[in-house]
Every structure is written in C-alpha cells, then in structure tokens.
Short mmCIF file of C-alpha atoms in Angstrom, two decimals:
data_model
loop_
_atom_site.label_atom_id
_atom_site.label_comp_id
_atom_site.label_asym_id
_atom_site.label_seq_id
_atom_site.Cartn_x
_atom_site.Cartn_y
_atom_site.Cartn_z
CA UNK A 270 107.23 127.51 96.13
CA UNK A 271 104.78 126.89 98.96
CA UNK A 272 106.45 126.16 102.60
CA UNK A 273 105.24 122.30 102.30
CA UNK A 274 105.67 122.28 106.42
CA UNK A 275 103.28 124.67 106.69
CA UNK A 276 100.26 124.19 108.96
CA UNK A 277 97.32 125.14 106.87
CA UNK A 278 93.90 126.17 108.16
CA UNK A 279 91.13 124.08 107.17
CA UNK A 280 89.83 124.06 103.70
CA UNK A 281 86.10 124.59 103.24
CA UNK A 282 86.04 121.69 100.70
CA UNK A 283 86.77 119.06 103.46
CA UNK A 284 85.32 117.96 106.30
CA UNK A 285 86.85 119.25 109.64
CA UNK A 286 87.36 115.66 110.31
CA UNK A 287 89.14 115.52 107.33
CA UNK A 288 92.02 118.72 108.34
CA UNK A 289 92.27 118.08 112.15
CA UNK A 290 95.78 118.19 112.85
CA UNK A 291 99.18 119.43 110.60
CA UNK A 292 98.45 118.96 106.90
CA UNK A 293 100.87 119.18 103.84
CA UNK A 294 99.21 119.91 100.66
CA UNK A 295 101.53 120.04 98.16
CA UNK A 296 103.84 116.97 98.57
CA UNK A 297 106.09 116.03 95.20
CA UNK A 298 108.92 113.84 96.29
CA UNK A 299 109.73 112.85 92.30
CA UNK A 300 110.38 116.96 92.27
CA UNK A 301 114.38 116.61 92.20
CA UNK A 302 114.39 120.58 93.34
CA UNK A 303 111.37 120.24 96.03
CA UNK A 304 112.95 116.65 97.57
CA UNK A 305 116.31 118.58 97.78
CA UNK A 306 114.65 122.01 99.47
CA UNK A 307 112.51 120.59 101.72
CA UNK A 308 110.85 117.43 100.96
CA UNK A 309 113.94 114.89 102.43
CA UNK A 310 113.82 116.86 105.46
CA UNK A 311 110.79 116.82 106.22
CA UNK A 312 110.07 112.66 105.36
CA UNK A 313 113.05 112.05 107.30
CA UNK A 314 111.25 113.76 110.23
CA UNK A 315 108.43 111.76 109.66
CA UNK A 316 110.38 108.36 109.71
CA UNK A 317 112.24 108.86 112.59
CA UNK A 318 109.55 109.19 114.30
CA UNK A 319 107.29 106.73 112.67
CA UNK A 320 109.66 104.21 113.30
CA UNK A 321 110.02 104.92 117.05
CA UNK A 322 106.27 104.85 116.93
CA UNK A 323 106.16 101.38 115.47
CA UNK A 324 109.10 100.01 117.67
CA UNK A 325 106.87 100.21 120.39
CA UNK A 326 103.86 98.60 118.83
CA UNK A 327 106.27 95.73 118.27
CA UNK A 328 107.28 95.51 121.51
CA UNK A 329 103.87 95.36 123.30
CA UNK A 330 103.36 92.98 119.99
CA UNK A 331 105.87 90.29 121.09
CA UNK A 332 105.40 90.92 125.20
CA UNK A 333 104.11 87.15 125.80
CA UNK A 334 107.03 85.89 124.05
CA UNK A 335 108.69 86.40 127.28
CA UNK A 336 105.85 86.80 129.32
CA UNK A 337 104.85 83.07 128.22
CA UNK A 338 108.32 81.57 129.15
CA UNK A 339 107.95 83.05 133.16
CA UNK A 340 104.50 82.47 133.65
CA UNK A 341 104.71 78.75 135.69
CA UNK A 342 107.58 80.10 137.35
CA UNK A 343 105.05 82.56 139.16
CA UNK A 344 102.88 80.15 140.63
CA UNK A 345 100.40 79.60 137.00
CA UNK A 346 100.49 75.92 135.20
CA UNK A 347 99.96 76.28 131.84
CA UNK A 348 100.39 73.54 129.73
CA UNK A 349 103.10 74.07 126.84
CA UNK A 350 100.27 73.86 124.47
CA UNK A 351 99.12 76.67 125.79
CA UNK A 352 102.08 78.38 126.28
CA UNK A 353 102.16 78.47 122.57
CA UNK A 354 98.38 79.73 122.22
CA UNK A 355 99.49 82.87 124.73
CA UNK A 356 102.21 83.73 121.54
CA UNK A 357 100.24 82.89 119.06
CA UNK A 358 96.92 84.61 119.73
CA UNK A 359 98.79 88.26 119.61
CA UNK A 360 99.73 87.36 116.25
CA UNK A 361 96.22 86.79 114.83
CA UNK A 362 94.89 89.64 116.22
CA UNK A 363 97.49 91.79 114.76
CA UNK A 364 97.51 90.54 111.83
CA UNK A 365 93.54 90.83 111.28
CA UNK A 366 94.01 94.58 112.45
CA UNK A 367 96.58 95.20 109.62
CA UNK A 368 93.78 95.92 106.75
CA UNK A 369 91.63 98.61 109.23
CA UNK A 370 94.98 100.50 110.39
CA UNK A 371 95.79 100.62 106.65
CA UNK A 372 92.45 102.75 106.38
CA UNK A 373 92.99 104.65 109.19
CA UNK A 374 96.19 106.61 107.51
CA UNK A 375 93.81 108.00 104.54
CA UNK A 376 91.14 108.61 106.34
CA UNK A 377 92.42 110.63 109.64
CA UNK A 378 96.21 111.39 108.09
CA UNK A 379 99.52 109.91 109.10
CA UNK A 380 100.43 111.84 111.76
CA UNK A 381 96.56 111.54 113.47
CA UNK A 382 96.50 108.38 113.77
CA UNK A 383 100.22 107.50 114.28
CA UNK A 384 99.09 109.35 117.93
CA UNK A 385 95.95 106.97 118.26
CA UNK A 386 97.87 103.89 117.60
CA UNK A 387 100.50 104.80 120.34
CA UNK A 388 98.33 105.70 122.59
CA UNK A 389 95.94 102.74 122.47
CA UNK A 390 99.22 100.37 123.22
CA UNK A 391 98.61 101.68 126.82
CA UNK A 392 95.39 99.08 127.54
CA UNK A 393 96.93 96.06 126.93
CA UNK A 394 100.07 96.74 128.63
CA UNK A 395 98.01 97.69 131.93
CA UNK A 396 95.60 94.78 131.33
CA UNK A 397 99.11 92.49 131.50
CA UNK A 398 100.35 94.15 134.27
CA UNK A 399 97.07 92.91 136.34
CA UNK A 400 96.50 89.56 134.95
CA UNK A 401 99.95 88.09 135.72
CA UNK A 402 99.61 89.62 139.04
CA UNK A 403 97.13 86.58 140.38
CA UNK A 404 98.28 83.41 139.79
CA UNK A 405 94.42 82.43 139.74
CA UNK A 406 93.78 84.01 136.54
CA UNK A 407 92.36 81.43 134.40
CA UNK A 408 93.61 80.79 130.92
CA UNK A 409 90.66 82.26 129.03
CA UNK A 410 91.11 85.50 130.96
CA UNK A 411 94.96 85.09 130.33
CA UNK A 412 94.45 84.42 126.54
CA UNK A 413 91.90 87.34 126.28
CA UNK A 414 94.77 89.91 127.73
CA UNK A 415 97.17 88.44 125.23
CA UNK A 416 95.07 89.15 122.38
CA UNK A 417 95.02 92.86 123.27
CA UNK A 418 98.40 92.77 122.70
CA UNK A 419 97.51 92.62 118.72
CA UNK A 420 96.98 96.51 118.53
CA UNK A 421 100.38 96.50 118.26
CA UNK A 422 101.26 94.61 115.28
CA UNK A 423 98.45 96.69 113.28
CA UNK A 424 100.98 99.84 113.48
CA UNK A 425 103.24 98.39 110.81
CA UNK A 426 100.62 98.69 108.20
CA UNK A 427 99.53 102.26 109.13
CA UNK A 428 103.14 102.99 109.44
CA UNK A 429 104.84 101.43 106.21
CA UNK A 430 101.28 102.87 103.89
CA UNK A 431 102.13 106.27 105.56
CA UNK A 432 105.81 106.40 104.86
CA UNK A 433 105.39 104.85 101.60
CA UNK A 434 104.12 108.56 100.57
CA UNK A 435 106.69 110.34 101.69
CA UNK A 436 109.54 109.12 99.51
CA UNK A 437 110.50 109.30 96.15
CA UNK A 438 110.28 105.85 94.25
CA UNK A 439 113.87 105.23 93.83
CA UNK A 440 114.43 105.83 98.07
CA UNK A 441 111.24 103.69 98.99
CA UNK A 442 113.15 100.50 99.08
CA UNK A 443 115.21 101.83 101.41
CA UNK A 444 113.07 103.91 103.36
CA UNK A 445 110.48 101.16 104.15
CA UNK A 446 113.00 98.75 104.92
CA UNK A 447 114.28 101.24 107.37
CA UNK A 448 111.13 101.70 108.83
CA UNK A 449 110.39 98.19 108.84
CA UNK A 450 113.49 96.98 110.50
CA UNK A 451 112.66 99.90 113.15
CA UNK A 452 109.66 98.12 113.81
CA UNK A 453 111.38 94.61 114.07
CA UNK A 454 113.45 95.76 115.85
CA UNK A 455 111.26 96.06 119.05
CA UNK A 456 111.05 92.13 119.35
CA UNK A 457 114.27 91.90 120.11
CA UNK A 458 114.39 94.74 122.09
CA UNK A 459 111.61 93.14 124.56
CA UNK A 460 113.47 89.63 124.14
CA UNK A 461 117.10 91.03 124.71
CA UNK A 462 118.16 89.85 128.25
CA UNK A 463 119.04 93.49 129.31
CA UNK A 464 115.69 95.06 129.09
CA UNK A 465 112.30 93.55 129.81
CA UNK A 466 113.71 90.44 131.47
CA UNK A 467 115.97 92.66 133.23
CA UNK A 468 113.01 94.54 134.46
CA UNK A 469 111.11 92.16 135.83
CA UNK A 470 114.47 90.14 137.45
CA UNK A 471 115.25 93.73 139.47
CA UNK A 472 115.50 92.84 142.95
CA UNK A 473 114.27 89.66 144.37
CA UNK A 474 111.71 87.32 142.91
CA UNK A 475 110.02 87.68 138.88
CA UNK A 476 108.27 90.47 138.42
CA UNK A 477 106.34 90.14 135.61
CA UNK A 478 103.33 93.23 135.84
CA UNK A 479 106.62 95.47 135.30
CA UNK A 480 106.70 94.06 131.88
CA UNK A 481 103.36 95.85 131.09
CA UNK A 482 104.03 98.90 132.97
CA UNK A 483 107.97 99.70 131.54
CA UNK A 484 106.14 100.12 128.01
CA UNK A 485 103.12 102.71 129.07
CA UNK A 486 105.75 105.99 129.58
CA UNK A 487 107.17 105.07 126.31
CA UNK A 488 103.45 104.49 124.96
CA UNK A 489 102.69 108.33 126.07
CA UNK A 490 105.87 110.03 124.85
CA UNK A 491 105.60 108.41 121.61
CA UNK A 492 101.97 109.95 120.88
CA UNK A 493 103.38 113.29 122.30
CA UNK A 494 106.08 113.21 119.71
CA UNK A 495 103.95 112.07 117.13
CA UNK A 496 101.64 115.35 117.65
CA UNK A 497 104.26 117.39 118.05
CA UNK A 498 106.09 117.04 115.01
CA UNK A 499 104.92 114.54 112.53
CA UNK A 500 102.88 115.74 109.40
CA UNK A 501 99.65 114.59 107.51
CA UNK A 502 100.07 114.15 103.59
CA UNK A 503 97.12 115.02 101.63
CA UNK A 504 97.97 113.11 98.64
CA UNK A 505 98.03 109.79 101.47
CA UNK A 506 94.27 108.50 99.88
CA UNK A 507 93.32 105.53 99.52
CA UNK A 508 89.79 105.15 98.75
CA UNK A 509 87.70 101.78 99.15
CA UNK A 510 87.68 102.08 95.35
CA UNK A 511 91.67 101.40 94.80
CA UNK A 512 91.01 98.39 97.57
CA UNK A 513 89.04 96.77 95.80
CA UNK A 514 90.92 97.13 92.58
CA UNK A 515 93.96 96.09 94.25
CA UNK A 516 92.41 93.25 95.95
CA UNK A 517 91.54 92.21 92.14
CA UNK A 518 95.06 92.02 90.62
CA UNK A 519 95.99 88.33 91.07
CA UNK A 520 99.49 89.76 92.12
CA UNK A 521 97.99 91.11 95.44
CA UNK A 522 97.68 87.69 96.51
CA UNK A 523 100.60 85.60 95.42
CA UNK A 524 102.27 88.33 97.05
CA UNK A 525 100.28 88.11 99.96
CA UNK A 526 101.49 84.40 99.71
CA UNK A 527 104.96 85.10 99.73
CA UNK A 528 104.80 87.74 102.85
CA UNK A 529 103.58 84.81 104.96
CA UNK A 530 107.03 82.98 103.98
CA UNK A 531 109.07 85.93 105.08
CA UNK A 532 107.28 87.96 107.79
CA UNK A 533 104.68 85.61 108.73
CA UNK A 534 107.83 83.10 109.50
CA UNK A 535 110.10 86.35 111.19
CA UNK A 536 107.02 86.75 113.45
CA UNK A 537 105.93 83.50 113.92
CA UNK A 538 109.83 82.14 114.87
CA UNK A 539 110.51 85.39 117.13
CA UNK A 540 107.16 84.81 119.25
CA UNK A 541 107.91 81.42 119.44
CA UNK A 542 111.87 81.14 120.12
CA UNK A 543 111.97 81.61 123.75
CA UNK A 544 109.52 78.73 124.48
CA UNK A 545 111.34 76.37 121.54
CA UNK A 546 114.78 77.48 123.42
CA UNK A 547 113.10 75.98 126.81
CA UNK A 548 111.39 73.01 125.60
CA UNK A 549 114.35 71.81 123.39
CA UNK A 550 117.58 72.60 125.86
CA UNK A 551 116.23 73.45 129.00
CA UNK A 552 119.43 73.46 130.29
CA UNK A 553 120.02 76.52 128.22
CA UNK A 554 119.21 80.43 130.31
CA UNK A 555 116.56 81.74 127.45
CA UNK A 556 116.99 85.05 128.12
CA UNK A 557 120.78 84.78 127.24
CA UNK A 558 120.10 84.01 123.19
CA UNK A 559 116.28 84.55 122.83
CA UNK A 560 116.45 87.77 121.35
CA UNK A 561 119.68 87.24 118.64
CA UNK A 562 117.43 86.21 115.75
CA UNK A 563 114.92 88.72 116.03
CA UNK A 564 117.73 91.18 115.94
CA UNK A 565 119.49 89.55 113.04
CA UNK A 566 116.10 89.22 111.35
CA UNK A 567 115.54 93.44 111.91
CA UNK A 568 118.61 94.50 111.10
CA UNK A 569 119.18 92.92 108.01
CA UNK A 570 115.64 94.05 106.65
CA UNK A 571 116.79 97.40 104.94
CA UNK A 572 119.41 95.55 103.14
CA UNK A 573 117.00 92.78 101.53
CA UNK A 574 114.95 96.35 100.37
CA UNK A 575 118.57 97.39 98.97
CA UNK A 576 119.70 94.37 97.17
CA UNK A 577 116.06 93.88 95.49
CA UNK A 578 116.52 98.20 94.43
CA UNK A 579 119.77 96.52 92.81
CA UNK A 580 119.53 93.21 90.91
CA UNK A 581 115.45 92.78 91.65
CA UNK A 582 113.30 91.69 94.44
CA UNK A 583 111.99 87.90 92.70
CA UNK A 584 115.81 87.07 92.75
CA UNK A 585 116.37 87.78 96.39
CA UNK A 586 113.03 86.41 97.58
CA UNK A 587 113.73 83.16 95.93
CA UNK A 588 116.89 82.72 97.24
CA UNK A 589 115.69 83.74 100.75
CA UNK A 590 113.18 80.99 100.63
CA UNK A 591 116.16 78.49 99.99
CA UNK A 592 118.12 79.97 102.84
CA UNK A 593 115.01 79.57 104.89
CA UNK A 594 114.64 75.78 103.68
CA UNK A 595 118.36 75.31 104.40
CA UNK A 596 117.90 76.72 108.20
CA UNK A 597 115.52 74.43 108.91
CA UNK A 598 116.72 70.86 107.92
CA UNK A 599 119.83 72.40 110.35
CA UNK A 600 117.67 72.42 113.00
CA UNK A 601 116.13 69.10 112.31
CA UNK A 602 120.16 67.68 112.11
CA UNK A 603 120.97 70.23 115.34
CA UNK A 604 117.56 68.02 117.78
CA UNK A 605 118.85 65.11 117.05
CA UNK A 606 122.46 65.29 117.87
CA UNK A 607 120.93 67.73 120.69
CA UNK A 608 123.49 70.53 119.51
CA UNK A 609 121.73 73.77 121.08
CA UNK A 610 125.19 75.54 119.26
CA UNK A 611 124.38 74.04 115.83
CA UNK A 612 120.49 74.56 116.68
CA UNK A 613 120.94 78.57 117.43
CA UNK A 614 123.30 78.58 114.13
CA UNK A 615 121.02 77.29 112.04
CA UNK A 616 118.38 79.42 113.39
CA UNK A 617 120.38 82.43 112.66
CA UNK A 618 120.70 81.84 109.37
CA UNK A 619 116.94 81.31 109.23
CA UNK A 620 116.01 84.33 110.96
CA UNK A 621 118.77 86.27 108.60
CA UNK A 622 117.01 84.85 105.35
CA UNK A 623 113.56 85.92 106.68
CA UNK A 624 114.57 89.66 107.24
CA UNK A 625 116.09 89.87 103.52
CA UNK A 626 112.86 88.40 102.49
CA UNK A 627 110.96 90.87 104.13
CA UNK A 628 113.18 93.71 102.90
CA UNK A 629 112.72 92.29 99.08
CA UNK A 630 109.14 91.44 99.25
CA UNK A 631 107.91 94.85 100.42
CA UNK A 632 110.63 96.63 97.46
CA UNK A 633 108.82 94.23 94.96
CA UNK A 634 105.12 95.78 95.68
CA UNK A 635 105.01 98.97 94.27
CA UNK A 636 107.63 97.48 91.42
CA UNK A 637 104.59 95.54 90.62
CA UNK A 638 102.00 97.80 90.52
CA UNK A 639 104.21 100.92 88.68
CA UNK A 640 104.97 98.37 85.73
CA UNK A 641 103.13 99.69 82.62
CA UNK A 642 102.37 103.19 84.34
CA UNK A 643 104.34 106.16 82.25
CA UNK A 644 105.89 108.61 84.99
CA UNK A 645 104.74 111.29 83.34
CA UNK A 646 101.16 110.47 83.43
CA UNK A 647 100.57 112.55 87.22
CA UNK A 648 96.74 111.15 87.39
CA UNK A 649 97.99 107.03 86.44
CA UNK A 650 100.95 107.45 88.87
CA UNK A 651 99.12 109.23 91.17
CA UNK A 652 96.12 106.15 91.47
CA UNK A 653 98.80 103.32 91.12
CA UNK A 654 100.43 104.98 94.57
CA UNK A 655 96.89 104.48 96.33
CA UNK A 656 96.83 100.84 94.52
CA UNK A 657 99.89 100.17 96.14
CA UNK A 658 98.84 101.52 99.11
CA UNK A 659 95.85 99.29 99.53
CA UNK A 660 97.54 96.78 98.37
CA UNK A 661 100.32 96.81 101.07
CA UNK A 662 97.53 96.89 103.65
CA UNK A 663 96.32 93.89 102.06
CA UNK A 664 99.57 92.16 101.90
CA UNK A 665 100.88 93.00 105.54
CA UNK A 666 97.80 91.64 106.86
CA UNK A 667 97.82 88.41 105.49
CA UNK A 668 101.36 87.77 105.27
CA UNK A 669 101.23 88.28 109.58
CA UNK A 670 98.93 85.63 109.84
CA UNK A 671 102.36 83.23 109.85
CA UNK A 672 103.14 84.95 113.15
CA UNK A 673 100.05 82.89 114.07
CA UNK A 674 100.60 79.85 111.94
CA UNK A 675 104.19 79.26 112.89
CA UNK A 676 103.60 79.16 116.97
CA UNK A 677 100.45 77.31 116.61
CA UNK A 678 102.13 74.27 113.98
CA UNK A 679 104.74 73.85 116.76
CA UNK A 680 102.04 73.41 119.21
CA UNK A 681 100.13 70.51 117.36
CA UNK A 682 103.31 69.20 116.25
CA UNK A 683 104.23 68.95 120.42
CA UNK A 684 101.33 67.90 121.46
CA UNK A 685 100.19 65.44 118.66
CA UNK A 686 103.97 64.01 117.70
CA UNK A 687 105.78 64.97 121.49
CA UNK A 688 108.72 66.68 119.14
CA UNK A 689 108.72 69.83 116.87
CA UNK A 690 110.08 67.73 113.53
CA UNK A 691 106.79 67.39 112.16
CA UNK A 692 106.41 70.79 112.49
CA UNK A 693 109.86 71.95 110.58
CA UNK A 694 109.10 69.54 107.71
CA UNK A 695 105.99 71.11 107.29
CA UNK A 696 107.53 74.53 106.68
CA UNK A 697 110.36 72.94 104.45
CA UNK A 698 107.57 71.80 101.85
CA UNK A 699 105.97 75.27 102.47
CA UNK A 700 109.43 77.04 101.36
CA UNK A 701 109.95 74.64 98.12
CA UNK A 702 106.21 76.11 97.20
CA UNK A 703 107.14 79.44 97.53
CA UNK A 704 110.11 79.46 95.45
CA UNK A 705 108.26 77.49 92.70
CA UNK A 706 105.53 80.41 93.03
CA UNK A 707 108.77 83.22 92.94
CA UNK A 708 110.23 81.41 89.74
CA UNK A 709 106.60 81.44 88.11
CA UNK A 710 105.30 84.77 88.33
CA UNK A 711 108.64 87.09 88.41
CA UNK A 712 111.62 84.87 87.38
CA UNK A 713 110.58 83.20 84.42
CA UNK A 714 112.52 85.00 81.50
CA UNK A 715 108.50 85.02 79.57
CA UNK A 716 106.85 86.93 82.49
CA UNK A 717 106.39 90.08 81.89
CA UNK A 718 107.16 90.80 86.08
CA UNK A 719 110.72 89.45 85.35
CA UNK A 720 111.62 91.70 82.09
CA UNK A 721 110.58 94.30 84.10
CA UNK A 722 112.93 93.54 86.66
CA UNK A 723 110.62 93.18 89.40
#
C-alpha cells in the first residue's frame, strides 16, 4: 500500500500550481485497514493543526468585541450605535469571505492555503494596532480597520471543507465539531479577562495597539506549522460545477436558514456581549463574565455533532431553537427586574443551545446530501463529498451573516426604542420560524429527510 504521507513530485497531468506543496494522492478514510494504518494519524495531524489555525482567525475575528468596549475610555467618543457597527462590520465581512475561502481549499490544497489564511491575519491586526493609537482617528477610518478583521472568520469555511475530507463518514460529526469548537473557541479566548484584556491592562493606563500586536507571533507560527506539517488531499475538489448543483438543492438553503439561527446567533451574541454587559449593568467589570458564553457556546459544539451522530441532527436543532427561544424571554424577565445574575443565566443557556445547534446543523449536511447515494457506488459518493463540500461553503457563509444581523438589531433597537427588548422579541419570532422550518423538512414522519434519520 502506498505511504499516503508521502511527498510526491509533481505530476505532469497538473498544473504546477496545482502540486505546489505536500500532496496525498491516495486518501480512503472508508478503508477500515488504510484509516487504521495510517489514515487516523495522519487526519488527526491535520486537525490539530487546522484547528489551531482557525483559533486564531477567530480571535483576530472577534478583536473589536473588546476593542469596542475600551475605545472612549482612550480618549475616542463613539456613540453606542456605533460601538455596535465596529462589532458588527467584522461579521459581514467574514461572512461574505466564507464562499471564496471555500474555493481556495480545492483549488491551492488544504495545507496551501491554511498558510495563506494565517498569514494574511497579520494586516489587520497591525492596521488595529495603529488606528487605536490616535484618538483622532475618525470613525470611517476606524470602521474600515474593523472590517479587515473579517479575514478571519473566512478560515472556518476553508478549514471545516478541508477537514471534512479527511475523515471517515461515521467520525465527521465529531471531527468537525471538534474543529469547529477549536475555532469558537478563540472568541472567548480574546474575551477571557486573562488574556487580551490582560494585555492591554499591563502596567499603567489601556493599552489597546497590544491587542493587535499579541496576535501577529501567533499569526506567523501558525503558517510555519501549517507548512511544516499539514498535508494537501487530492481527492479535496470541488469544482464550480458541484457549486452550482449544490446551490440548486432547495436543502442548501433552508439549511443555510437554520445556520443563521445557530452560528449566525453564537457570533452575533459573542461580538456583541461585552457592549450589552456595559450598556445594561454598567456597574458590572465586563471583562470579568464577557467571555463565559462564548466558551460555553465552543465547548459544547462537538457534543451537538455527537448527539445528532446518535438520535439525528433535525431533533437536536429543533430543540436548540426552543432552548434559544427560552434564553431569551429570560433575558427580557432578567432587564426588567435589572437581575445582571438572572440576565448572565439566561444568557448561558442561550449561548449553550447555540453551540449544540451548531454542532447538529453542520452533522446534518452531509446526512443530507449522502441520502439516496449507495456506498458502494465510489464515482456517486465520491461527487456527493464535493456537493457537500460546496455546499458547506455555501451554508457557513450565509449562516455568519447573523454575526452581523444580531449586533446590528441591537443597535436599531437602542437607538430607535432606547432599550434592547425590541430587539430580543424580534429573535424570539425568528426562533418559532425556525423550528416550524426543522419540523417541516426533517421531522415530519412523511419526509423523506426524517426516515432517513437526518
């Protein structure tokens, strides 16, 4: 059997663009004697590192979340409406990004652009450190800065459509949720009180460039690692044809739908937490509970992919949608007895349902598009995969466009109402919709989505 770690030379069928870098051409996960030999070893390689790669491009993601809540404190006066643009505008960014980095894994491999990605995250964390360094920056300058800061969130896709090759079908649930959660992760990471706001607190005074410049070693080392010792899969293709053909299935989108319930509201909540912390109980240090539901959210990610690889992914989206529901009336009960303890409960149950969501909605994807494929047909399974593929891409970007939604409905809802309310009943009635849309198309007992277990 052919050493599948191999480093091959380049073949004379393929353009040199096509081989730069360590290729694997014969990949067969679904091989019970290959996975065993050498194929876990080497996707677990592969992983690891992937998901370092992608906590990172979290991190710089999320950097105004914190960035946002110092800012006036430094001599700038921003208005809290734009406080909430600085989150939000990172989010759309990102999320517009998703669909090209998806690309990018076919067409330069994995491991190539895995090394692009991480090194890219070094302009906007330099542009940071000099904006915040002048108090005269002006807010379009400021916004402009922020928006850099959307490379970031286009990792995930290029991360979770790489990794998605790598595994067997029965371990993708798990592995994507693993990678995912490492990717979550990194908001809390950059929100927890013991690392970027620790940073920038060092010594006397707020610091706030350091918060650009603590991520640019990490940036570097990352894209060494990732050229050291991660791998390019040759079967990792998908074409523009399988795009479109995924972009056709009508299941693309109600699952791109749902993904801007779970993620979209992850994101969109974790960007926007610190600032709702300070504008609701100012009282309250920020830095002390801003980063608890992002972590809760992360960690609980893999285990949303596990519990949808066990009784079925339309069962625990559903019921993550009602936890999500739930979480927010709390809120609206926790503002007006001004309970910030009943107010960061209820928002840890919210950000808990969200990161099962995600877990389940990604393990429901290529559920979807294997159903009526026979596993022994190599060239069916082998084009579902890139279907899947594309259709990931597809889903991850639009489902991220929440993380822009979410910050910017609290911002009209301040500035139009003067309280966030408005704002949580709005995403209330957006959570009924989405279970009714879960209970049509994969819970209904005469679907063919829920016989098949999806």
């Amino acid at each position: 059997m052919a050493n599948p770690t191999a480093v091959r030379p380049a073949a004379t069928d393929l353009t040199p663009s096509r081989r730069t870098g360590r290729w694997i051409d014969h990949w067969e996960p679904e091989d019970p004697a290959f996975w065993a030999s050498t194929g876990r070893r080497v996707a677990r390689r592969n992983l690891v590192l992937s998901i370092f790669a992608e906590h990172l491009g979290f991190s710089v993601w999320v950097i105004w979340s914190i960035v946002a809540v110092n800012l006036n404190s430094v001599g700038f006066a921003f208005t809290e409406s734009q406080l909430f643009w600085l989150v939000a505008i990172p989010n759309l960014v990102g999320a517009t990004l998703r669909l090209p980095y998806t690309f990018a894994v076919p067409k330069f491999g994995g491991r190539n652009w895995t090394i692009v990605s991480a090194l890219v995250l070094v302009v906007p964390c330099v542009a940071l450190a000099f904006a915040v360094s002048d108090p005269g920056t002006s807010f379009g300058t400021m916004l402009f800065v922020a928006a850099l800061a959307g490379v970031g969130g286009g990792n995930f896709a290029s991360s979770m459509t790489n990794i998605s090759y790598f595994y067997p079908e029965k371990d993708k649930g798990w592995a994507l949720g693993l990678n995912a959660a490492g990717g979550n992760i990194g908001v809390a990471v950059v929100q927890a009180p013991f690392v970027v706001s620790a940073v920038v607190t060092a010594g006397a005074g707020i610091h706030l460039a350091r918060a650009g410049w603590m991520w640019v070693p990490l940036a570097l080392l990352s894209a060494f690692l990732a050229w050291r010792y991660m791998d390019n899969l040759s079967v990792a293709r998908t074409d523009f044809g399988s795009s479109v053909v995924a972009a056709k299935r009508l299941h693309t989108w109600v699952m791109s739908f749902l993904y801007i319930g779970t993620f979209g509201s992850f994101i969109g909540y974790a960007a926007a937490f610190p600032l709702l912390i300070k504008g609701q109980f100012p009282e309250v240090n920020v830095t002390t509970y801003a980063f608890l539901g992002a972590l809760v959210g992360s960690l609980v990610r893999p285990i949303g992919g596990r519990l949808a690889d066990r009784v079925g992914g339309g069962v625990v989206t559903a019921a993550s949608f009602l936890a999500m529901g739930l979480g927010v009336l709390g809120v609206v009960g926790a503002l007006r007895v001004g309970s910030f303890g009943l107010f960061l409960a209820c928002f840890m149950v919210l950000f808990l349902a969200t990161g099962v969501g995600n877990g389940s909605t990604y393990r429901m994807i290529p559920a979807i598009f294997r159903h009526g494929v026979d596993p022994a047909d190599a060239a069916a399974t082998a084009t579902m995969k890139r279907q899947a593929a594309a259709a990931i891409g597809i889903i991850s970007a639009v489902g991220a466009y929440g993380g822009f939604l979410v910050p910017r409905t609290y911002g009209w809802s301040t500035s139009a109402f003067g309280s966030i309310e408005p704002a949580l009943f709005v995403y209330v009635g957006i959570y009924a919709v989405m279970i009714a849309v879960t209970w049509w198309f994969y819970l209904r007992r005469s679907t063919e989505m829920a016989k098949a277990g999806v």
